[in-house]
Amino acid sequence: MIVMQPVLEISAADDFALWPVGEHEPYGYLVLNGELTPAEVGTAVMQIADCNNFEPEVEHGPCPTDPLGTFLHGLLTMPDLLAAGGFRVTDNATDTVFVEPGCCNGLETWRDWLEVLRGHLIWRACGSR
């Protein structure tokens, strides 16, 4: 059976203490599905917030000073969030991975996969649209 899964790339969370997170190998993938444990949900939110943890532009207001507010500011104020990860397409019968997440296969391009259902290819050179 061919399976397509959205996955989030997980970086090290050794010193993270704002809420419970799961144990994961750094730079591994967390499959995003309806079976995540509360700690895995915490890991996903931590990772997405961390990917968007930079000084926002002026129109998003000043960054809060408390640790939680500072960490979540980008997540809560940026109009287009970034998330390291993408889609992984695997043949579960043979454990063969056909498509790995990457720069041209990010989570933000999920709508492009609708073209596959229409019989079109979606792969393109990185940086081109």
Coordinates of N, CA and C in Angstrom, one line a residue:
M1 N 0.8 -1.2 0.0 CA 0.0 0.0 0.0 C 0.9 1.2 0.0
I2 N 0.6 2.2 -0.9 CA 1.3 3.4 -1.0 C 0.7 4.4 0.0
V3 N 1.5 5.0 0.9 CA 1.0 6.0 1.9 C 1.7 7.3 1.7
M4 N 1.0 8.4 1.8 CA 1.5 9.7 1.8 C 1.3 10.3 3.2
Q5 N 2.3 10.8 3.8 CA 2.2 11.3 5.2 C 2.8 12.7 5.3
P6 N 2.1 13.6 5.9 CA 2.8 14.9 6.3 C 3.7 14.6 7.5
V7 N 4.9 15.1 7.4 CA 5.9 14.9 8.5 C 6.5 16.2 8.8
L8 N 6.9 16.4 10.1 CA 7.5 17.6 10.6 C 9.0 17.2 11.0
E9 N 9.9 17.9 10.5 CA 11.3 17.6 10.9 C 11.5 18.1 12.3
I10 N 12.1 17.3 13.2 CA 12.3 17.6 14.6 C 13.7 17.9 14.8
S11 N 14.0 19.0 15.4 CA 15.4 19.3 15.9 C 15.5 19.0 17.3
A12 N 16.7 19.1 17.9 CA 16.9 18.8 19.3 C 16.1 19.7 20.2
A13 N 15.5 19.1 21.2 CA 14.7 19.9 22.2 C 15.2 19.6 23.6
D14 N 16.5 19.5 23.8 CA 17.1 19.1 25.0 C 16.8 20.0 26.2
D15 N 16.8 21.3 26.0 CA 16.6 22.3 27.1 C 15.2 22.9 27.0
F16 N 14.3 22.4 26.3 CA 13.0 23.0 26.1 C 12.2 22.6 27.4
A17 N 11.6 23.6 28.1 CA 10.8 23.4 29.3 C 9.5 24.2 29.4
L18 N 9.0 24.7 28.3 CA 7.8 25.5 28.4 C 6.6 24.7 28.5
W19 N 6.6 23.5 27.9 CA 5.5 22.5 28.1 C 6.0 21.1 27.7
P20 N 5.3 20.1 28.0 CA 5.8 18.7 27.8 C 6.0 18.4 26.3
V21 N 7.1 17.8 25.9 CA 7.3 17.4 24.5 C 7.8 16.0 24.6
G22 N 7.7 15.3 23.4 CA 8.1 13.9 23.3 C 9.6 13.7 23.1
E23 N 10.1 12.5 23.3 CA 11.4 12.2 23.0 C 11.5 11.8 21.5
H24 N 12.4 12.5 20.8 CA 12.6 12.2 19.4 C 14.1 12.4 19.0
E25 N 14.5 11.6 18.0 CA 15.8 11.8 17.5 C 15.9 13.1 16.8
P26 N 17.0 13.9 17.1 CA 17.1 15.2 16.4 C 17.2 14.9 14.9
Y27 N 16.6 15.8 14.1 CA 16.6 15.8 12.7 C 15.9 14.5 12.1
G28 N 15.0 13.9 12.9 CA 14.2 12.8 12.5 C 12.8 13.5 12.1
Y29 N 11.8 12.6 11.8 CA 10.5 13.1 11.4 C 9.4 12.7 12.3
L30 N 8.5 13.6 12.6 CA 7.3 13.2 13.3 C 6.1 13.2 12.4
V31 N 5.5 12.1 12.2 CA 4.3 11.9 11.4 C 3.2 12.7 12.0
L32 N 2.6 13.6 11.2 CA 1.4 14.3 11.7 C 0.1 13.6 11.3
N33 N -0.6 13.1 12.3 CA -1.8 12.4 12.1 C -2.7 12.5 13.4
G34 N -3.8 11.9 13.3 CA -4.8 12.0 14.5 C -4.4 11.1 15.6
E35 N -3.3 10.4 15.6 CA -2.9 9.5 16.6 C -1.7 10.0 17.5
L36 N -1.4 11.3 17.4 CA -0.4 11.9 18.2 C -0.7 11.9 19.7
T37 N 0.3 11.6 20.5 CA 0.1 11.7 21.9 C 0.1 13.2 22.3
P38 N -0.3 13.5 23.5 CA -0.2 14.9 24.0 C 1.2 15.4 23.9
A39 N 2.2 14.6 24.3 CA 3.6 15.0 24.2 C 4.1 15.3 22.7
E40 N 3.6 14.4 21.8 CA 3.9 14.6 20.4 C 3.3 15.9 19.8
V41 N 2.1 16.2 20.3 CA 1.4 17.5 19.9 C 2.3 18.6 20.4
G42 N 2.7 18.5 21.7 CA 3.6 19.5 22.2 C 4.9 19.7 21.4
T43 N 5.5 18.5 21.0 CA 6.7 18.6 20.1 C 6.4 19.3 18.8
A44 N 5.2 19.0 18.2 CA 4.9 19.6 16.9 C 4.7 21.2 17.1
V45 N 4.0 21.6 18.1 CA 3.8 23.0 18.4 C 5.2 23.7 18.7
M46 N 6.0 23.0 19.5 CA 7.3 23.5 19.8 C 8.1 23.7 18.6
Q47 N 8.1 22.7 17.7 CA 8.9 22.8 16.5 C 8.4 23.9 15.5
I48 N 7.1 24.0 15.3 CA 6.6 25.1 14.5 C 6.9 26.5 15.1
A49 N 6.7 26.6 16.4 CA 7.0 27.9 17.0 C 8.5 28.2 16.9
D50 N 9.3 27.2 17.0 CA 10.8 27.4 16.9 C 11.2 27.9 15.5
C51 N 10.5 27.3 14.5 CA 10.8 27.6 13.1 C 10.4 29.1 12.8
N52 N 9.5 29.6 13.6 CA 9.0 31.0 13.4 C 9.4 31.9 14.5
N53 N 10.4 31.5 15.2 CA 10.9 32.3 16.4 C 12.0 33.3 15.9
F54 N 11.6 34.4 15.3 CA 12.5 35.4 14.9 C 11.8 36.7 15.1
E55 N 12.5 37.8 15.1 CA 12.0 39.1 15.3 C 11.0 39.5 14.2
P56 N 9.7 39.6 14.5 CA 8.8 39.9 13.4 C 8.9 41.3 13.0
E57 N 8.3 41.6 11.8 CA 8.2 42.9 11.3 C 7.4 43.9 12.2
V58 N 7.6 45.1 12.0 CA 7.0 46.1 12.8 C 5.4 46.0 12.9
E59 N 4.8 45.6 11.9 CA 3.3 45.5 11.9 C 2.8 44.4 12.9
H60 N 3.6 43.5 13.3 CA 3.2 42.5 14.2 C 3.4 42.8 15.7
G61 N 3.8 44.0 16.0 CA 3.9 44.5 17.3 C 5.2 44.0 18.0
P62 N 5.5 44.6 19.1 CA 6.7 44.3 19.9 C 6.6 42.9 20.5
C63 N 7.8 42.3 20.6 CA 7.8 40.9 21.2 C 7.6 41.0 22.7
P64 N 6.8 40.1 23.3 CA 6.6 40.1 24.7 C 7.9 39.8 25.4
T65 N 8.0 40.1 26.7 CA 9.2 39.9 27.4 C 9.3 38.5 28.2
D66 N 8.1 37.9 28.5 CA 8.1 36.7 29.2 C 8.6 35.5 28.3
P67 N 9.2 34.5 28.8 CA 9.7 33.4 27.9 C 8.7 32.7 27.0
L68 N 7.5 32.4 27.5 CA 6.5 31.8 26.7 C 6.0 32.8 25.6
G69 N 5.7 34.0 26.0 CA 5.3 35.0 25.0 C 6.3 35.2 23.9
T70 N 7.6 35.3 24.3 CA 8.6 35.5 23.4 C 8.7 34.4 22.4
F71 N 8.6 33.1 22.9 CA 8.7 31.9 22.1 C 7.6 31.8 21.1
L72 N 6.4 32.1 21.6 CA 5.2 32.0 20.7 C 4.8 33.2 19.9
H73 N 5.5 34.3 20.0 CA 5.2 35.5 19.3 C 5.1 35.3 17.8
G74 N 6.1 34.8 17.2 CA 6.1 34.6 15.7 C 5.0 33.6 15.3
L75 N 4.8 32.5 16.1 CA 3.7 31.6 15.8 C 2.3 32.3 15.8
L76 N 2.1 33.2 16.7 CA 0.8 33.8 16.8 C 0.6 35.1 16.0
T77 N 1.7 35.6 15.4 CA 1.5 36.9 14.7 C 1.9 36.9 13.2
M78 N 2.7 35.9 12.8 CA 3.1 35.8 11.4 C 2.0 35.3 10.5
P79 N 1.8 36.0 9.4 CA 0.7 35.6 8.5 C 0.9 34.2 7.8
D80 N 2.2 34.0 7.5 CA 2.5 32.7 6.8 C 3.6 32.0 7.6
L81 N 3.2 30.9 8.2 CA 4.1 30.2 9.1 C 5.0 29.3 8.3
L82 N 6.2 29.1 8.8 CA 7.2 28.1 8.2 C 7.2 26.9 9.1
A83 N 7.4 25.7 8.4 CA 7.5 24.5 9.2 C 8.5 23.6 8.4
A84 N 9.6 23.2 9.1 CA 10.5 22.2 8.5 C 9.8 20.9 8.4
G85 N 9.9 20.3 7.2 CA 9.2 19.0 7.0 C 8.7 19.0 5.6
G86 N 7.7 18.2 5.4 CA 7.1 18.0 4.1 C 6.3 16.7 4.0
F87 N 6.2 16.2 2.8 CA 5.5 14.9 2.6 C 6.4 13.8 2.3
R88 N 6.1 12.6 2.9 CA 6.9 11.4 2.6 C 5.9 10.4 2.0
V89 N 6.3 9.9 0.9 CA 5.5 8.8 0.2 C 6.2 7.5 0.3
T90 N 5.5 6.5 0.9 CA 6.2 5.3 1.2 C 5.3 4.1 0.7
D91 N 6.0 3.0 0.2 CA 5.3 1.8 -0.1 C 5.5 0.9 1.2
N92 N 4.4 0.8 2.0 CA 4.5 0.1 3.3 C 4.8 -1.4 3.1
A93 N 4.4 -2.0 2.0 CA 4.7 -3.4 1.7 C 6.2 -3.7 1.6
T94 N 6.9 -2.8 1.0 CA 8.4 -3.0 0.8 C 9.2 -2.0 1.6
D95 N 8.6 -1.1 2.4 CA 9.3 -0.1 3.1 C 10.2 0.8 2.2
T96 N 9.8 1.0 1.0 CA 10.5 1.8 0.0 C 9.9 3.3 0.1
V97 N 10.8 4.2 0.3 CA 10.4 5.6 0.4 C 10.6 6.2 -1.0
F98 N 9.5 6.7 -1.6 CA 9.6 7.3 -3.0 C 9.8 8.8 -3.0
V99 N 9.3 9.4 -2.0 CA 9.4 10.9 -1.9 C 9.8 11.2 -0.5
E100 N 10.8 12.0 -0.3 CA 11.2 12.5 1.0 C 10.9 14.0 1.1
P101 N 10.7 14.5 2.3 CA 10.5 15.9 2.5 C 11.7 16.7 2.0
G102 N 11.6 17.9 1.5 CA 12.7 18.7 1.1 C 12.2 20.1 0.7
C103 N 13.2 20.8 0.1 CA 12.9 22.2 -0.2 C 11.8 22.4 -1.3
C104 N 11.6 21.4 -2.1 CA 10.5 21.5 -3.1 C 9.3 20.6 -2.8
N105 N 9.3 20.1 -1.6 CA 8.3 19.2 -1.1 C 7.9 19.6 0.3
G106 N 7.7 20.9 0.6 CA 7.4 21.3 2.0 C 6.0 21.2 2.3
L107 N 5.7 21.3 3.6 CA 4.3 21.3 4.0 C 3.4 22.4 3.4
E108 N 4.1 23.6 3.2 CA 3.4 24.7 2.6 C 2.9 24.5 1.2
T109 N 3.4 23.4 0.5 CA 3.0 23.1 -0.9 C 2.0 22.0 -0.9
W110 N 1.2 21.8 0.1 CA 0.3 20.6 0.2 C -0.7 20.7 -0.9
R111 N -1.1 21.9 -1.3 CA -2.2 22.1 -2.3 C -1.7 21.6 -3.7
D112 N -0.4 21.6 -3.9 CA 0.2 21.2 -5.2 C -0.1 19.7 -5.4
W113 N -0.2 18.9 -4.3 CA -0.5 17.5 -4.5 C -1.8 17.2 -5.1
L114 N -2.7 18.1 -5.0 CA -4.0 17.9 -5.7 C -3.9 17.7 -7.2
E115 N -2.8 18.3 -7.8 CA -2.5 18.2 -9.2 C -2.2 16.7 -9.5
V116 N -1.6 16.0 -8.6 CA -1.3 14.6 -8.8 C -2.6 13.8 -9.1
L117 N -3.6 14.1 -8.3 CA -4.9 13.5 -8.5 C -5.5 13.7 -9.9
R118 N -5.1 14.8 -10.5 CA -5.6 15.2 -11.8 C -4.6 14.6 -12.9
G119 N -3.6 13.9 -12.5 CA -2.7 13.2 -13.4 C -1.5 14.1 -13.9
H120 N -1.3 15.2 -13.1 CA -0.1 16.1 -13.5 C 1.0 15.8 -12.6
L121 N 2.2 16.1 -13.1 CA 3.4 16.1 -12.2 C 3.5 17.4 -11.5
I122 N 4.1 17.3 -10.2 CA 4.2 18.6 -9.5 C 5.6 18.9 -9.2
W123 N 6.6 18.1 -9.5 CA 8.0 18.4 -9.2 C 8.5 19.4 -10.2
R124 N 9.3 20.3 -9.6 CA 9.9 21.3 -10.4 C 11.2 21.7 -9.8
A125 N 12.0 22.4 -10.5 CA 13.3 22.8 -10.0 C 13.1 23.7 -8.8
C126 N 13.9 23.5 -7.7 CA 13.8 24.4 -6.5 C 14.0 25.8 -6.9
G127 N 13.1 26.7 -6.3 CA 13.2 28.1 -6.6 C 12.4 28.6 -7.7
S128 N 11.9 27.6 -8.6 CA 11.0 28.1 -9.7 C 9.6 27.8 -9.3
R129 N 8.7 28.6 -9.9 CA 7.2 28.4 -9.7 C 6.5 28.3 -11.0

